[in-house]
Short mmCIF file of C-alpha atoms and ligand atoms in Angstrom, two decimals:
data_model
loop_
_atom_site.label_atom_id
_atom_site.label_comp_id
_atom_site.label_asym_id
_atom_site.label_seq_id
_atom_site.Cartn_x
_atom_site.Cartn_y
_atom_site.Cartn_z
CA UNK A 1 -23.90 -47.32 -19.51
CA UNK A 2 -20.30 -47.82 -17.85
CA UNK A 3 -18.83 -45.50 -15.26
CA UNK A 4 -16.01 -45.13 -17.46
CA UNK A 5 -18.44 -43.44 -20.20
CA UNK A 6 -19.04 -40.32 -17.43
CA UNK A 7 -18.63 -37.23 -19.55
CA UNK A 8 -17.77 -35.31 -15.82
CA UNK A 9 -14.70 -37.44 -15.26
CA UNK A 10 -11.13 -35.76 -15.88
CA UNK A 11 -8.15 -37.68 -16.12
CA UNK A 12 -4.73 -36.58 -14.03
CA UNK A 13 -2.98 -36.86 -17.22
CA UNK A 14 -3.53 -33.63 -19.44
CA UNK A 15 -5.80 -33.96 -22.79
CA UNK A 16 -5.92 -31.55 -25.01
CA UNK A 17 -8.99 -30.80 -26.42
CA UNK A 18 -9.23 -31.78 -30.09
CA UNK A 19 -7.32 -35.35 -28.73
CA UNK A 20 -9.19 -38.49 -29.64
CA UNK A 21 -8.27 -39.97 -26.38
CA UNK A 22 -9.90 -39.01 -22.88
CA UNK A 23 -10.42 -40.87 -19.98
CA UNK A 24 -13.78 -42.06 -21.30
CA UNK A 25 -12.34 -43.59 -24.37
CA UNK A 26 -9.50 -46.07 -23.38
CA UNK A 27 -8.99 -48.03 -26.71
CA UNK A 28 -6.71 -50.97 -27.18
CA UNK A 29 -3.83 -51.59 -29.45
CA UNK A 30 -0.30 -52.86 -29.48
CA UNK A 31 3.03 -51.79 -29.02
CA UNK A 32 6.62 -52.84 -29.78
CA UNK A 33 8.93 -52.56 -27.06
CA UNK A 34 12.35 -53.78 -27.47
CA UNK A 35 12.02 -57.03 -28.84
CA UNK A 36 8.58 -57.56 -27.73
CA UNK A 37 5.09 -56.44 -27.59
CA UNK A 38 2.41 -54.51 -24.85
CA UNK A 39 -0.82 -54.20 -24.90
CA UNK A 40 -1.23 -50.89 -24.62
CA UNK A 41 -4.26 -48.24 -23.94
CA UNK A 42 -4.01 -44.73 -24.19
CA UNK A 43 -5.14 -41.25 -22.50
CA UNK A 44 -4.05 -38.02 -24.33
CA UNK A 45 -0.79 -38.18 -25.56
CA UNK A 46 0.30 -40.81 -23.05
CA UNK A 47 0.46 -44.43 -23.71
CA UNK A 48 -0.03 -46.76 -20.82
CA UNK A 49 1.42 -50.26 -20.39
CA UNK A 50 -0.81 -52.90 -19.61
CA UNK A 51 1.14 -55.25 -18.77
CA UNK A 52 3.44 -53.02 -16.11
CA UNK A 53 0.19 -51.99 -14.89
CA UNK A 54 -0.61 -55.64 -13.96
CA UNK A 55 3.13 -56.99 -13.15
CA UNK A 56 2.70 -54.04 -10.55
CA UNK A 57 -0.54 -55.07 -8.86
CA UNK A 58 -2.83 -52.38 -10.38
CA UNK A 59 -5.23 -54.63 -11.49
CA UNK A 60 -5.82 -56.61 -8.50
CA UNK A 61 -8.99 -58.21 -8.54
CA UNK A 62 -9.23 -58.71 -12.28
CA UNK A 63 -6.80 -61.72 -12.90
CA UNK A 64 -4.80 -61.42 -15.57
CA UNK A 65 -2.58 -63.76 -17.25
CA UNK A 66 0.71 -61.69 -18.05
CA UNK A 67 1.56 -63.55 -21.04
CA UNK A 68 -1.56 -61.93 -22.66
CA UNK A 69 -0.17 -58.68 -21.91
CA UNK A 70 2.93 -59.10 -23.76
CA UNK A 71 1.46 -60.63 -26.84
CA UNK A 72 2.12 -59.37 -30.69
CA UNK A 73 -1.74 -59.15 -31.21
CA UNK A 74 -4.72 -58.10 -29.07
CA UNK A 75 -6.68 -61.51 -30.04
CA UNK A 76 -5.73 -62.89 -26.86
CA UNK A 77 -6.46 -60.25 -24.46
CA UNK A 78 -9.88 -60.12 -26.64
CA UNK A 79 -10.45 -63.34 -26.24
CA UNK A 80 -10.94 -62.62 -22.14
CA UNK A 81 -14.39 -62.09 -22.74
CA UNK A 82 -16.09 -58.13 -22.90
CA UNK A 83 -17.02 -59.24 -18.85
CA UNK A 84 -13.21 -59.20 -18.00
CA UNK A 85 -12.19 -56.61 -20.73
CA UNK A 86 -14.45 -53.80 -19.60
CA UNK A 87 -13.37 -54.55 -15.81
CA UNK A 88 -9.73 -53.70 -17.60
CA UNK A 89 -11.59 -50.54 -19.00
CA UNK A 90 -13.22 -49.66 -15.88
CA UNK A 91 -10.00 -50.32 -13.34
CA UNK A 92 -7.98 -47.49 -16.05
CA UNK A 93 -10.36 -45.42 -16.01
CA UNK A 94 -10.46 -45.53 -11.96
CA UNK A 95 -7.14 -45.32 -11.35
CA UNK A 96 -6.35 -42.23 -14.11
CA UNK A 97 -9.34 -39.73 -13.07
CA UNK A 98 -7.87 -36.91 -11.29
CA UNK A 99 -9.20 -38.11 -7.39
CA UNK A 100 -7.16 -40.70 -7.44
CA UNK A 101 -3.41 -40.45 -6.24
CA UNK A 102 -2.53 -43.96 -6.17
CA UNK A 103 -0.54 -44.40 -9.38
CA UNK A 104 -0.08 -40.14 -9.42
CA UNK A 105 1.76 -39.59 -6.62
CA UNK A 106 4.52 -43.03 -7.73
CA UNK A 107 7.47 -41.46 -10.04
CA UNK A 108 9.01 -45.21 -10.56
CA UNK A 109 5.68 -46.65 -11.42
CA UNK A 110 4.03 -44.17 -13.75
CA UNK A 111 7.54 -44.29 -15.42
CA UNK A 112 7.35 -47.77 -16.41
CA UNK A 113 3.99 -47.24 -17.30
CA UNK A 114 3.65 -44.07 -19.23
CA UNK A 115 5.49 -42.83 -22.44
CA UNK A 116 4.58 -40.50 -25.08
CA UNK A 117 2.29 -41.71 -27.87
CA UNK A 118 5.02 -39.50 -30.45
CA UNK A 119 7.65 -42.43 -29.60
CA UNK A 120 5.58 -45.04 -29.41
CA UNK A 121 5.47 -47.90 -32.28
CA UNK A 122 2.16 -48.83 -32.73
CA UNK A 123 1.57 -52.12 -34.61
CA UNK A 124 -0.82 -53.92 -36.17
CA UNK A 125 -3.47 -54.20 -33.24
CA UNK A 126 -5.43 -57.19 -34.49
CA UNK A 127 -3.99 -60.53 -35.88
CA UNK A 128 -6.81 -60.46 -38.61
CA UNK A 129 -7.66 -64.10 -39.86
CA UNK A 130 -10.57 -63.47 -41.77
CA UNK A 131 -11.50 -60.48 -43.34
CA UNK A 132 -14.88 -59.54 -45.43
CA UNK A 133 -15.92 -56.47 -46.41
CA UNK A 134 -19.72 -55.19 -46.94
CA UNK A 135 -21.41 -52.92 -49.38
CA UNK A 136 -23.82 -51.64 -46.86
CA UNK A 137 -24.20 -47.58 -47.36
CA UNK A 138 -27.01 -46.71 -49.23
CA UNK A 139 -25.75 -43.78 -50.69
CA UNK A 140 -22.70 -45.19 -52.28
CA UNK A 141 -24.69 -48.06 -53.69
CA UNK A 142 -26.67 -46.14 -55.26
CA UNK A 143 -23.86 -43.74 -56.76
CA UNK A 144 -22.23 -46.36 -58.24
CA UNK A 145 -25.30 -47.90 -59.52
CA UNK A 146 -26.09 -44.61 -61.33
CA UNK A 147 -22.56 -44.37 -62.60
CA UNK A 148 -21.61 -47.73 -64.09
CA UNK A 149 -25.23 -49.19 -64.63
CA UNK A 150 -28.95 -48.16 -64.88
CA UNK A 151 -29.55 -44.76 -62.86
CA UNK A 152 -33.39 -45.76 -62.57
CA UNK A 153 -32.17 -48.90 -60.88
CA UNK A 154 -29.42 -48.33 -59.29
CA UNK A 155 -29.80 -50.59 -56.71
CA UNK A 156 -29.76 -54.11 -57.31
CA UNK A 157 -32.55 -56.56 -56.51
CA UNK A 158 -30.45 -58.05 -53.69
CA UNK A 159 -29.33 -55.07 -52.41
CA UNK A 160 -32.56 -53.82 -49.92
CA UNK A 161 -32.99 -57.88 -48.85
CA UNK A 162 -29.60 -58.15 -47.40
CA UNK A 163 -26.01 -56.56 -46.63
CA UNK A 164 -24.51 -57.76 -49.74
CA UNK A 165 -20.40 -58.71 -48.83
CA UNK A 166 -17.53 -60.74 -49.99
CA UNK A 167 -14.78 -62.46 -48.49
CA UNK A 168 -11.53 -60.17 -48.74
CA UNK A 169 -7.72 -61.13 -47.83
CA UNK A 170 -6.52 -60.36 -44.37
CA UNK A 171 -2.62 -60.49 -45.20
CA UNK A 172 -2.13 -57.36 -46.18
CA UNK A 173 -4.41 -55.03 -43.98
CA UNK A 174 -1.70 -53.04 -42.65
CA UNK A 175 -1.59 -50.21 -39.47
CA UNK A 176 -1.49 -46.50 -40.08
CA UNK A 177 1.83 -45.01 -41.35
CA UNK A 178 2.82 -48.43 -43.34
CA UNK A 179 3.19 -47.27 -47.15
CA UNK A 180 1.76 -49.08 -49.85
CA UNK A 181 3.17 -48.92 -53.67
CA UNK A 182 0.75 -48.59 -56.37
CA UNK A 183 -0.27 -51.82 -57.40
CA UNK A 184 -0.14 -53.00 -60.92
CA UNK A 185 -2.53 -55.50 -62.84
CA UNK A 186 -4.55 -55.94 -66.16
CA UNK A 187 -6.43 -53.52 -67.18
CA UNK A 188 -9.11 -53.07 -70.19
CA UNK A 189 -8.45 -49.24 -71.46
CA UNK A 190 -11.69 -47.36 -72.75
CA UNK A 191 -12.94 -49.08 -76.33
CA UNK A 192 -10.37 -51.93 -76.71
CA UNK A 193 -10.80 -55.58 -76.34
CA UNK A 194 -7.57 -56.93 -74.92
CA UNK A 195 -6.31 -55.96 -71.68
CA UNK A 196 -2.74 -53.85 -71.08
CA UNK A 197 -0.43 -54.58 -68.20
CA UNK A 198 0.44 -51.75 -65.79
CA UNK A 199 0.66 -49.49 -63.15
CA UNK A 200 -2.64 -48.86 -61.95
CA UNK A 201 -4.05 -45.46 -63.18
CA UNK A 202 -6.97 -44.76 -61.12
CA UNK A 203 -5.95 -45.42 -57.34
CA UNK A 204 -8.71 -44.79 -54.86
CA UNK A 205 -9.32 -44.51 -51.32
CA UNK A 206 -12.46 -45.88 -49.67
CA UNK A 207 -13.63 -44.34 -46.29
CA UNK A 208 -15.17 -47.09 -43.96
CA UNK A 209 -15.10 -48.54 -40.54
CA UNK A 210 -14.54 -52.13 -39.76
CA UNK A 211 -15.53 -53.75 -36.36
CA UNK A 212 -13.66 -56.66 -34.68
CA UNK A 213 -15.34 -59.94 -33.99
CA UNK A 214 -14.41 -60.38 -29.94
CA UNK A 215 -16.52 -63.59 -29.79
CA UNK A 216 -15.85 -66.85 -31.88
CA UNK A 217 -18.79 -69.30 -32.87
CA UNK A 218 -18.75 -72.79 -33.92
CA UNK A 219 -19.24 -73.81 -37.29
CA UNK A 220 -22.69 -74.49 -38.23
CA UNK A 221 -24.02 -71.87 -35.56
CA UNK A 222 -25.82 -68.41 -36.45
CA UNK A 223 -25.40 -65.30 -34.27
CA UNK A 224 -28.52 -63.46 -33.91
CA UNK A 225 -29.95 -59.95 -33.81
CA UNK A 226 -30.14 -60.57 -29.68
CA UNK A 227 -26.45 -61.48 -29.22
CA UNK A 228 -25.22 -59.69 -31.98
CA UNK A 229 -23.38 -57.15 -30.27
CA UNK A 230 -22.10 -59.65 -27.88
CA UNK A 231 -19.90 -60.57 -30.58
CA UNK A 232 -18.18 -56.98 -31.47
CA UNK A 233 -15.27 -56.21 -29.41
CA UNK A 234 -14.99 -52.98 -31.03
CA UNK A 235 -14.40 -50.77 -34.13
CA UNK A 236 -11.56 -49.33 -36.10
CA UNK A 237 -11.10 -46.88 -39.00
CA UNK A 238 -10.43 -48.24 -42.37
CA UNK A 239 -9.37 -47.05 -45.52
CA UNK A 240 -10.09 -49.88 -48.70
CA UNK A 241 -7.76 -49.15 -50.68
CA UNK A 242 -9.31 -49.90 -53.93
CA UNK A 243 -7.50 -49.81 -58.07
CA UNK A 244 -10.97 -48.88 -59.58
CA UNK A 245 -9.47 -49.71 -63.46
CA UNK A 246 -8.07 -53.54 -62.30
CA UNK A 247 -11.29 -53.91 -60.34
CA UNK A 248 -13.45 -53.36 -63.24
CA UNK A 249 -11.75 -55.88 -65.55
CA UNK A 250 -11.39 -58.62 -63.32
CA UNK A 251 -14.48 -58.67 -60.69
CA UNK A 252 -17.19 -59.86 -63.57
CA UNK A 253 -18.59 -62.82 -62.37
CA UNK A 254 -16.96 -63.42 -58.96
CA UNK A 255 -16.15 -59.77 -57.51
CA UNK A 256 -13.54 -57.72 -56.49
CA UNK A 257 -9.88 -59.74 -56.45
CA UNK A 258 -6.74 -57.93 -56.61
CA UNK A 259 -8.07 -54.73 -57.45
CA UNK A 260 -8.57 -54.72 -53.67
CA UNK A 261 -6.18 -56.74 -51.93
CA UNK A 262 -2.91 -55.33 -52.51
CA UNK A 263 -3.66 -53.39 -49.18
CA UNK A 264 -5.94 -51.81 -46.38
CA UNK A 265 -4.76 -49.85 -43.85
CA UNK A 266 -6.34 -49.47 -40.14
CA UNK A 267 -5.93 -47.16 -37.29
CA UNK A 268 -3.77 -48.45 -34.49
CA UNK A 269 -6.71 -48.04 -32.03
CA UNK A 270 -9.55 -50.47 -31.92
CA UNK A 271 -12.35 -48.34 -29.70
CA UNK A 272 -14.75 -50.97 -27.69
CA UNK A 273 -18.45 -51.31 -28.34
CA UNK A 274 -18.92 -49.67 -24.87
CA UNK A 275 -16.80 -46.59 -25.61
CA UNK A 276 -18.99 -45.49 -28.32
CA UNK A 277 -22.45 -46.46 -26.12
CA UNK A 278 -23.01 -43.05 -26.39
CA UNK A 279 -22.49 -41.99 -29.97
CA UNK A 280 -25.72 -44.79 -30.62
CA UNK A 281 -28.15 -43.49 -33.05
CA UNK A 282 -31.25 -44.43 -35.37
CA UNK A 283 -31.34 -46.75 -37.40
CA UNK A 284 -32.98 -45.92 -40.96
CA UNK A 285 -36.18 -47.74 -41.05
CA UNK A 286 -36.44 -50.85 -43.44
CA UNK A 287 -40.22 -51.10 -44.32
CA UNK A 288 -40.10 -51.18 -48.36
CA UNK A 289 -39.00 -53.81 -48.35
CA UNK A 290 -38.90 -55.39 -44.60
CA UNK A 291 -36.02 -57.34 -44.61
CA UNK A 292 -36.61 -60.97 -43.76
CA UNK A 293 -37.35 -61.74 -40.02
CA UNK A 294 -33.88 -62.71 -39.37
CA UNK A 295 -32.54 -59.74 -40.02
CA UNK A 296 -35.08 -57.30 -38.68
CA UNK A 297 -34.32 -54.90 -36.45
CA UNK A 298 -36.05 -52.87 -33.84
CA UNK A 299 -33.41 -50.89 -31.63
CA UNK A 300 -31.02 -48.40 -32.25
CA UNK A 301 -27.62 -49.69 -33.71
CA UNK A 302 -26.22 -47.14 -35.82
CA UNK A 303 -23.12 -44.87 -34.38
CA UNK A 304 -22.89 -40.86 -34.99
CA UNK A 305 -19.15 -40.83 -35.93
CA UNK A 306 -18.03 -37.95 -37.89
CA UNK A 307 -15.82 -39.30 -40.68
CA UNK A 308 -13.01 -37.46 -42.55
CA UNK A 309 -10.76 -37.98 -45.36
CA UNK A 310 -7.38 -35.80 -46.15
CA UNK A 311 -5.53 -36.08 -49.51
CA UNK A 312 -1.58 -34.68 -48.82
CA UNK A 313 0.36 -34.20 -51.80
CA UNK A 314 4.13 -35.00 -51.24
CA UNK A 315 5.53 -31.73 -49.48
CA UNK A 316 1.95 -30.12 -50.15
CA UNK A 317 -1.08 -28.73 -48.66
CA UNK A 318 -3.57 -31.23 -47.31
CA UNK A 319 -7.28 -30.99 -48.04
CA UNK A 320 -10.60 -32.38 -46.59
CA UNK A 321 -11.92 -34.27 -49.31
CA UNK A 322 -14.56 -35.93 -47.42
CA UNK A 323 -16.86 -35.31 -44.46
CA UNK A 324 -19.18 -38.24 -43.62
CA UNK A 325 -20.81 -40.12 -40.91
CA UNK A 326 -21.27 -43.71 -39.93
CA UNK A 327 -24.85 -43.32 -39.30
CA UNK A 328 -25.32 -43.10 -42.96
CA UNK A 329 -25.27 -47.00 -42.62
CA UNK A 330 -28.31 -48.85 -44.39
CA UNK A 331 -27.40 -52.28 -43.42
CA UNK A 332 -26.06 -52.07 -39.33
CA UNK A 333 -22.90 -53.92 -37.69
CA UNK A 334 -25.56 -56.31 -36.00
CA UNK A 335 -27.13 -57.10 -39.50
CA UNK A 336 -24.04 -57.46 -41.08
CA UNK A 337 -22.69 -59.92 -38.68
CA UNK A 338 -25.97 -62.18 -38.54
CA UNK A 339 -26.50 -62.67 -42.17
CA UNK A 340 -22.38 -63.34 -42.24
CA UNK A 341 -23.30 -66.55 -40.08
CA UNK A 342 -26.75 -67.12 -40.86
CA UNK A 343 -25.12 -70.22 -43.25
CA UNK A 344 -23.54 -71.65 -39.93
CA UNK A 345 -20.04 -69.96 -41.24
CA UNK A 346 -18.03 -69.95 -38.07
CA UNK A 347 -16.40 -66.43 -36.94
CA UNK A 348 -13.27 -66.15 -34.74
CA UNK A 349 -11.64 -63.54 -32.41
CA UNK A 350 -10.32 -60.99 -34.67
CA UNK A 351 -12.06 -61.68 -37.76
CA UNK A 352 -12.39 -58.15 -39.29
CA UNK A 353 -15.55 -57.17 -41.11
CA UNK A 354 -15.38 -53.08 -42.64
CA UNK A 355 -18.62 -51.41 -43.50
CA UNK A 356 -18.28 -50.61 -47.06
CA UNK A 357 -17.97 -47.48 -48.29
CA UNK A 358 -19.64 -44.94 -46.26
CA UNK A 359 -21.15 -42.40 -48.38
CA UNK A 360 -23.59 -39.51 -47.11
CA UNK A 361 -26.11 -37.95 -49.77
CA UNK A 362 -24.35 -34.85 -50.82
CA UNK A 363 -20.60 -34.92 -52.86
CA UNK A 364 -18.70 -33.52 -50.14
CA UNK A 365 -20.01 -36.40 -47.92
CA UNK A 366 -19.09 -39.02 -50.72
CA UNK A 367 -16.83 -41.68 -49.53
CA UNK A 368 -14.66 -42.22 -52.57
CA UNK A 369 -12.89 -40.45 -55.16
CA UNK A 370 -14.72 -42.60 -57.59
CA UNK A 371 -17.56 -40.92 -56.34
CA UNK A 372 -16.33 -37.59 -55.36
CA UNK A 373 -14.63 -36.82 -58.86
CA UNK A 374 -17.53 -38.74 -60.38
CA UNK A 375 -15.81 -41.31 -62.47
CA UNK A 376 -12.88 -38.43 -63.27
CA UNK A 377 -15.56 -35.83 -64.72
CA UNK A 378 -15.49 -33.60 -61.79
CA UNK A 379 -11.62 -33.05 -60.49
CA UNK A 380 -10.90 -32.02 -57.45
CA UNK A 381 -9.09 -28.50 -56.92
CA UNK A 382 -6.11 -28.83 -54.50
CA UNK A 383 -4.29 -25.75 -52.51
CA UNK A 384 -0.98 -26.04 -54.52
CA UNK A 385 -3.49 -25.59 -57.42
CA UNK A 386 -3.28 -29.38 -58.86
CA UNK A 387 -6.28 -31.86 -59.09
CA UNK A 388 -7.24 -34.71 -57.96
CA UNK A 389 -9.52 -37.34 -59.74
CA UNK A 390 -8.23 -40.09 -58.14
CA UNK A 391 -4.77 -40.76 -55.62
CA UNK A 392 -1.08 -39.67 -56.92
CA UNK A 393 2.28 -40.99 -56.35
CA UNK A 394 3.52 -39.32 -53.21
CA UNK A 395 -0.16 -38.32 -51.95
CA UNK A 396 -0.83 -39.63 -47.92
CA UNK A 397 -4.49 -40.06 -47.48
CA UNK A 398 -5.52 -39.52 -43.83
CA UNK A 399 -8.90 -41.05 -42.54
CA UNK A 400 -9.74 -39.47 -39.15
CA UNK A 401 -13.24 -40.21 -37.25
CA UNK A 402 -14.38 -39.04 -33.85
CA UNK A 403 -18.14 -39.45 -31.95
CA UNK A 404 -18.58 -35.97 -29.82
CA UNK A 405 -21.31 -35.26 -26.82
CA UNK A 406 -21.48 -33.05 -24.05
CA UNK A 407 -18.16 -32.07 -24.68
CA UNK A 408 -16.72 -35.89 -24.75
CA UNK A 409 -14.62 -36.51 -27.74
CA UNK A 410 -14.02 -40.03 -28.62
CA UNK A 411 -11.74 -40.54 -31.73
CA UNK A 412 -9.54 -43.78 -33.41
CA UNK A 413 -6.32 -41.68 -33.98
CA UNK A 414 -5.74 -41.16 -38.07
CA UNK A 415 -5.43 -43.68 -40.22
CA UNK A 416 -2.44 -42.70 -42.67
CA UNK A 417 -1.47 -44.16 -45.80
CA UNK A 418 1.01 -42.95 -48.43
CA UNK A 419 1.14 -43.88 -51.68
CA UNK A 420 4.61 -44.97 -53.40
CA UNK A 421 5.55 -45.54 -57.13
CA UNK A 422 5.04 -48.45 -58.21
CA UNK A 423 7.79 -51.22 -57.35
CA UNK A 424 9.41 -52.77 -60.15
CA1 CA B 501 -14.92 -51.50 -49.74
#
């Protein structure tokens, strides 16, 4: 494990302690500044500058092209290589731990550098060009099953023999605190035969966590269980926004369409395989059935995060909906990634592949309101005394998710969507 990972080291800068971000976590993402862009890490509240970092000689011995450091999107700076990435990692972590004085003790420097996260404009971290999303927690696989099909066989042959996926749209996957309107489409309502046209009624959320390709392949090559994780730069939060009543008309025979793609939103923070080394956990065993050889897997690749979901009516009283874990994954990030290019399908920097939803086995771990309010037969009870079966106009839905271990807390920062009327 890194240096950087050291749950004894303290930063100079002051972290509270229900932040996401201490000095062992050091995520990247973007941020607008004037008319241009940083890459940008972050400790606390403070965000720090990578590229006046590097125009001012702090990362000497790493070199650093400064036109990566200035880019709209992190692909570049991904595109380094994890070797020259986690030296970045490593030389931040050095130089903010509270020994060392070099960049303390220098007002002018640590005032180009530093600025509070409150001000800061995070964008989109990731210039996404693919984007697929899996179907990989057991749990919710088997809830839906049970709901919309045979509750003795929920699970579909497939479903045990491989991390069943499809290819979603990358335009609009959108960063934290961009609102989305409530999409409108065909729908089929309840014992008719000819669709309506509308404002969707029965707007979900969908808890999950996407990873980040950080190595391309060429086409016609297949990324195995060995190098999988060479290939993940590192993980975000992700809500799927999902219309459940257009996505049950239209995905019969090819899947879900626009019932999904109207918009996903991300945290601003993508956390690096190597942050969360400690947060590793079991993996569920696969014996009935063993999956096919390539997609076996022997090690430990599943990730205790602790997952949250927060539905905020407009001018309201939030509530914890959900409370979940990534280690509930059935089908791992390594898995996922290997049967994705098992074909030879080629995968590039910044290719974006989210988890599915992640369910845990009771109702207050489910990942959905689909599930939670069971298809709408079990609302639930808000603080201003309305319910929820599924999202309303002026709701936010807040996805937060943080790994903690001897007392290191390593979080994403929330994900935060709000939900407008529909736009006419
Ligand atoms: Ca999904």
């Amino acid at each position: 494990m890194s240096k950087a990972n050291n749950p004894k080291l303290k930063s100079w800068i002051e972290v509270s302690a229900d932040s996401d971000f201490p000095i062992q976590n050091i995520p990247f993402g973007i941020m607008k500044k004037g008319k241009g862009f940083r890459v940008v890490s972050i400790i606390g509240d403070q965000v720090i500058d990578l590229f006046e970092l590097n125009k001012r000689g702090y990362f000497s011995g790493i070199s650093l092209d400064s036109n990566v450091l200035k880019s709209e999107f992190l692909n570049d700076f991904i595109a380094l290589g994890k070797k020259k990435t986690n030296k970045v990692r490593e030389k931040i972590s050095m130089l903010f731990k509270h020994t060392n004085r070099t960049l303390k003790n220098n007002e002018k420097d640590k005032k180009a550098i530093l600025s509070s996260v409150k001000k800061a404009n995070l964008s989109l971290p990731v210039k996404v060009g693919d984007y697929t999303d899996f179907y990989s927690s057991r749990d919710h696989a088997t809830n839906v099953g049970k709901m919309f099909r045979d509750p003795a066989n929920a699970l579909l042959p497939n479903w045990l023999h491989l991390p069943v996926g499809y290819h979603g749209r990358a335009s609009s996957i959108v960063v934290s605190g961009t609102p989305l309107h409530r999409p409108k489409g065909q729908q089929l309502p309840m014992g008719k035969d000819k669709p309506v046209f509308g404002p969707c009624k029965l707007l979900d959320f969908e808890l999950e966590v996407a990873f980040v390709v950080g190595k391309s392949t060429h086409l016609g090559e297949s990324i195995t269980m060995d190098n999988a994780e060479d290939h993940i730069f590192g993980l975000t939060l992700f809500n799927d926004w999902s219309a459940r009543d257009i996505q049950k008309w239209e995905y019969v025979p090819l899947g879900p369409f626009l019932g999904k793609s109207f918009g996903s939103t991300i945290s601003p923070w993508i956390v690096t395989l190597e942050a969360l080394e400690p947060f590793r956990s079991k993996s569920p065993k696969q014996t009935r059935p063993k999956p096919l050889p390539y997609l076996r897997n022997d090690k430990d690749r599943n990730y205790d995060i602790n997952l949250f979901v927060d539905i905020v009516p407009e001018n309201g009283q939030g509530k914890t909906v959900c409370e979940s874990n990534f280690k509930y994954m059935y089908w791992n990030m390594c898995q996922q990634l290997v049967h994705h290019t098992v074909n030879g399908c080629n995968v590039n920097v910044g290719d974006m592949c989210a988890s599915g939803t992640i369910s845990g086995p009771q109702r207050g771990s489910f990942g959905s309101m689909l599930e939670i309010s069971w298809k709408g037969t079990m609302p639930v009870d808000m603080p201003d005394g309305s319910q929820r079966k599924f999202i309303h106009d002026g709701d936010t839905v807040i996805v937060r998710g943080c790994g903690e271990k001897d007392g290191v807390r390593i979080g994403f920062g929330e994900v935060n969507g709000k939900i407008l009327p529909t736009k006419k």
